[in-house]
C-alpha positions as a Markdown table, in Angstrom:
| # | Residue | x | y | z |
|---|---|---|---|---|
| 1 | Unk | 205.4 | -113.4 | -103.6 |
| 2 | Unk | 204.9 | -111.7 | -100.2 |
| 3 | Unk | 206.5 | -108.6 | -101.6 |
| 4 | Unk | 203.4 | -108.2 | -103.9 |
| 5 | Unk | 201.0 | -108.3 | -100.9 |
| 6 | Unk | 199.8 | -105.0 | -99.4 |
| 7 | Unk | 198.7 | -104.8 | -95.8 |
| 8 | Unk | 196.1 | -102.1 | -95.4 |
| 9 | Unk | 193.3 | -101.2 | -93.0 |
| 10 | Unk | 190.2 | -103.4 | -93.3 |
| 11 | Unk | 187.0 | -101.8 | -94.4 |
| 12 | Unk | 183.4 | -102.9 | -94.3 |
| 13 | Unk | 183.6 | -103.3 | -98.1 |
| 14 | Unk | 186.0 | -106.2 | -97.5 |
| 15 | Unk | 183.4 | -108.2 | -95.7 |
| 16 | Unk | 182.4 | -110.7 | -98.4 |
| 17 | Unk | 186.0 | -111.7 | -99.1 |
| 18 | Unk | 187.0 | -111.7 | -95.4 |
| 19 | Unk | 184.1 | -113.9 | -94.4 |
| 20 | Unk | 184.8 | -116.3 | -97.3 |
| 21 | Unk | 188.4 | -116.5 | -96.1 |
| 22 | Unk | 187.3 | -117.2 | -92.5 |
| 23 | Unk | 185.0 | -119.9 | -93.7 |
| 24 | Unk | 187.9 | -121.5 | -95.5 |
| 25 | Unk | 190.3 | -121.7 | -92.5 |
| 26 | Unk | 190.3 | -125.2 | -90.9 |
| 27 | Unk | 189.3 | -124.9 | -87.2 |
| 28 | Unk | 188.3 | -121.2 | -87.3 |
| 29 | Unk | 185.5 | -120.3 | -85.0 |
| 30 | Unk | 182.7 | -118.1 | -86.5 |
| 31 | Unk | 180.3 | -116.4 | -84.2 |
| 32 | Unk | 176.6 | -116.2 | -85.2 |
| 33 | Unk | 176.1 | -112.5 | -84.5 |
| 34 | Unk | 179.5 | -110.9 | -84.0 |
| 35 | Unk | 180.9 | -112.1 | -87.4 |
| 36 | Unk | 177.9 | -111.0 | -89.5 |
| 37 | Unk | 178.3 | -108.1 | -91.8 |
| 38 | Unk | 176.5 | -105.9 | -89.3 |
| 39 | Unk | 178.7 | -107.1 | -86.4 |
| 40 | Unk | 182.0 | -106.6 | -88.3 |
| 41 | Unk | 180.9 | -103.2 | -89.6 |
| 42 | Unk | 180.1 | -102.1 | -86.0 |
| 43 | Unk | 183.5 | -103.4 | -84.8 |
| 44 | Unk | 185.4 | -101.6 | -87.6 |
| 45 | Unk | 183.5 | -98.3 | -86.9 |
| 46 | Unk | 184.3 | -98.6 | -83.1 |
| 47 | Unk | 188.0 | -99.3 | -83.9 |
| 48 | Unk | 188.8 | -97.3 | -87.0 |
| 49 | Unk | 192.0 | -98.1 | -88.8 |
| 50 | Unk | 193.1 | -100.9 | -86.4 |
| 51 | Unk | 192.1 | -104.0 | -88.2 |
| 52 | Unk | 194.1 | -105.1 | -91.3 |
| 53 | Unk | 193.9 | -107.3 | -94.3 |
| 54 | Unk | 196.7 | -108.7 | -96.5 |
| 55 | Unk | 195.6 | -107.8 | -100.1 |
| 56 | Unk | 196.8 | -109.7 | -103.1 |
| 57 | Unk | 197.7 | -108.0 | -106.3 |
| 58 | Unk | 194.4 | -109.2 | -107.9 |
| 59 | Unk | 192.5 | -107.6 | -105.1 |
| 60 | Unk | 191.8 | -110.8 | -103.2 |
| 61 | Unk | 192.3 | -111.1 | -99.4 |
| 62 | Unk | 195.1 | -113.5 | -98.1 |
| 63 | Unk | 194.8 | -112.7 | -94.4 |
| 64 | Unk | 193.1 | -110.7 | -91.7 |
| 65 | Unk | 193.5 | -109.4 | -88.2 |
| 66 | Unk | 190.6 | -107.8 | -86.4 |
| 67 | Unk | 192.0 | -105.4 | -83.8 |
| 68 | Unk | 190.2 | -103.4 | -81.2 |
| 69 | Unk | 190.7 | -101.8 | -77.8 |
| 70 | Unk | 188.8 | -100.6 | -74.8 |
| 71 | Unk | 191.1 | -97.6 | -74.0 |
| 72 | Unk | 193.4 | -99.7 | -71.8 |
| 73 | Unk | 194.3 | -102.8 | -73.8 |
| 74 | Unk | 193.8 | -104.1 | -77.3 |
| 75 | Unk | 192.8 | -107.6 | -78.5 |
| 76 | Unk | 193.5 | -109.3 | -81.8 |
| 77 | Unk | 190.8 | -111.6 | -83.2 |
| 78 | Unk | 190.5 | -113.7 | -86.3 |
| 79 | Unk | 194.2 | -113.6 | -87.2 |
| 80 | Unk | 194.5 | -115.9 | -90.2 |
| 81 | Unk | 196.3 | -116.4 | -93.5 |
| 82 | Unk | 195.2 | -118.5 | -96.4 |
| 83 | Unk | 197.1 | -121.7 | -96.3 |
| 84 | Unk | 199.0 | -121.1 | -99.6 |
| 85 | Unk | 200.4 | -117.8 | -98.3 |
| 86 | Unk | 201.6 | -119.1 | -94.9 |
| 87 | Unk | 205.3 | -119.1 | -94.0 |
| 88 | Unk | 205.9 | -116.2 | -96.4 |
| 89 | Unk | 205.9 | -113.4 | -93.8 |
| 90 | Unk | 202.3 | -112.3 | -94.5 |
| 91 | Unk | 201.2 | -112.8 | -90.9 |
| 92 | Unk | 204.3 | -110.9 | -89.6 |
| 93 | Unk | 203.5 | -108.0 | -91.9 |
| 94 | Unk | 199.9 | -107.9 | -90.7 |
| 95 | Unk | 201.0 | -108.1 | -87.0 |
| 96 | Unk | 203.5 | -105.3 | -87.5 |
| 97 | Unk | 200.8 | -103.1 | -89.1 |
| 98 | Unk | 198.2 | -103.8 | -86.5 |
| 99 | Unk | 200.7 | -103.3 | -83.6 |
| 100 | Unk | 201.7 | -100.0 | -85.1 |
| 101 | Unk | 198.1 | -98.9 | -85.4 |
| 102 | Unk | 197.4 | -99.9 | -81.8 |
| 103 | Unk | 200.5 | -98.1 | -80.5 |
| 104 | Unk | 199.3 | -95.0 | -82.3 |
| 105 | Unk | 196.2 | -95.1 | -80.0 |
| 106 | Unk | 198.6 | -95.0 | -77.0 |
| 107 | Unk | 197.6 | -98.6 | -76.0 |
| 108 | Unk | 200.4 | -100.5 | -74.3 |
| 109 | Unk | 199.1 | -104.0 | -74.1 |
| 110 | Unk | 197.7 | -106.4 | -76.7 |
| 111 | Unk | 196.3 | -109.8 | -75.9 |
| 112 | Unk | 194.8 | -112.6 | -78.0 |
| 113 | Unk | 193.3 | -116.0 | -77.6 |
| 114 | Unk | 194.9 | -118.9 | -79.5 |
| 115 | Unk | 193.0 | -122.2 | -79.0 |
| 116 | Unk | 195.2 | -124.9 | -77.6 |
| 117 | Unk | 194.5 | -127.1 | -80.6 |
| 118 | Unk | 195.9 | -124.4 | -82.9 |
| 119 | Unk | 199.5 | -125.7 | -82.7 |
| 120 | Unk | 200.7 | -123.7 | -85.7 |
| 121 | Unk | 199.2 | -120.4 | -84.4 |
| 122 | Unk | 200.6 | -121.0 | -80.9 |
| 123 | Unk | 204.1 | -121.6 | -82.3 |
| 124 | Unk | 203.8 | -118.4 | -84.4 |
| 125 | Unk | 202.9 | -116.2 | -81.5 |
| 126 | Unk | 205.7 | -117.7 | -79.3 |
| 127 | Unk | 208.2 | -117.2 | -82.2 |
| 128 | Unk | 207.3 | -113.5 | -82.1 |
| 129 | Unk | 208.0 | -113.2 | -78.4 |
| 130 | Unk | 204.4 | -113.0 | -77.2 |
| 131 | Unk | 204.2 | -114.4 | -73.7 |
| 132 | Unk | 202.0 | -117.4 | -72.9 |
| 133 | Unk | 200.0 | -116.7 | -69.7 |
| 134 | Unk | 198.9 | -119.6 | -67.6 |
| 135 | Unk | 198.0 | -117.8 | -64.4 |
| 136 | Unk | 194.7 | -116.5 | -65.7 |
| 137 | Unk | 191.3 | -118.1 | -66.0 |
| 138 | Unk | 189.2 | -117.3 | -69.0 |
| 139 | Unk | 185.5 | -116.9 | -68.5 |
| 140 | Unk | 182.7 | -115.9 | -70.9 |
| 141 | Unk | 179.0 | -115.3 | -70.6 |
| 142 | Unk | 176.9 | -115.6 | -73.8 |
| 143 | Unk | 174.1 | -113.1 | -73.8 |
| 144 | Unk | 172.4 | -114.6 | -76.8 |
| 145 | Unk | 172.2 | -118.2 | -78.1 |
| 146 | Unk | 172.4 | -116.7 | -81.6 |
| 147 | Unk | 176.0 | -115.8 | -81.0 |
| 148 | Unk | 177.3 | -119.3 | -80.6 |
| 149 | Unk | 180.7 | -120.1 | -82.1 |
| 150 | Unk | 180.7 | -122.7 | -84.8 |
| 151 | Unk | 184.1 | -124.1 | -85.7 |
| 152 | Unk | 185.0 | -124.8 | -89.4 |
| 153 | Unk | 185.8 | -128.5 | -90.2 |
């Protein structure tokens, strides 16, 4: 089944399917402003060719990685795969494609945030050799109440 899936760059035209996928993922956090059509389009324009989707033969979307960089380091956001396509290598294919795209930008470090309660996601990243870092503190400052993160049930 995974051999029929194509990993390709995400486009703004994918937004409706991508957002529907995100809304279907248990525990996924959706931001009120950043994850709107306008926010995702802006992100994709700022980081052309780095974000990827796993496209099914029927044109549906089975997974996503938002990838962007600041010139020094890259970050992966909203890495997810539809439940029925997990454990088939889809996430690995997407990670490989996104890492390749980031390397082509001469970026040498990628980080991501995996929530502690996302046990499957944490196991996945560790299985790929990504290093867990516990010496850092993570801080954030919300500049707008409209950009709150709401977690899916």
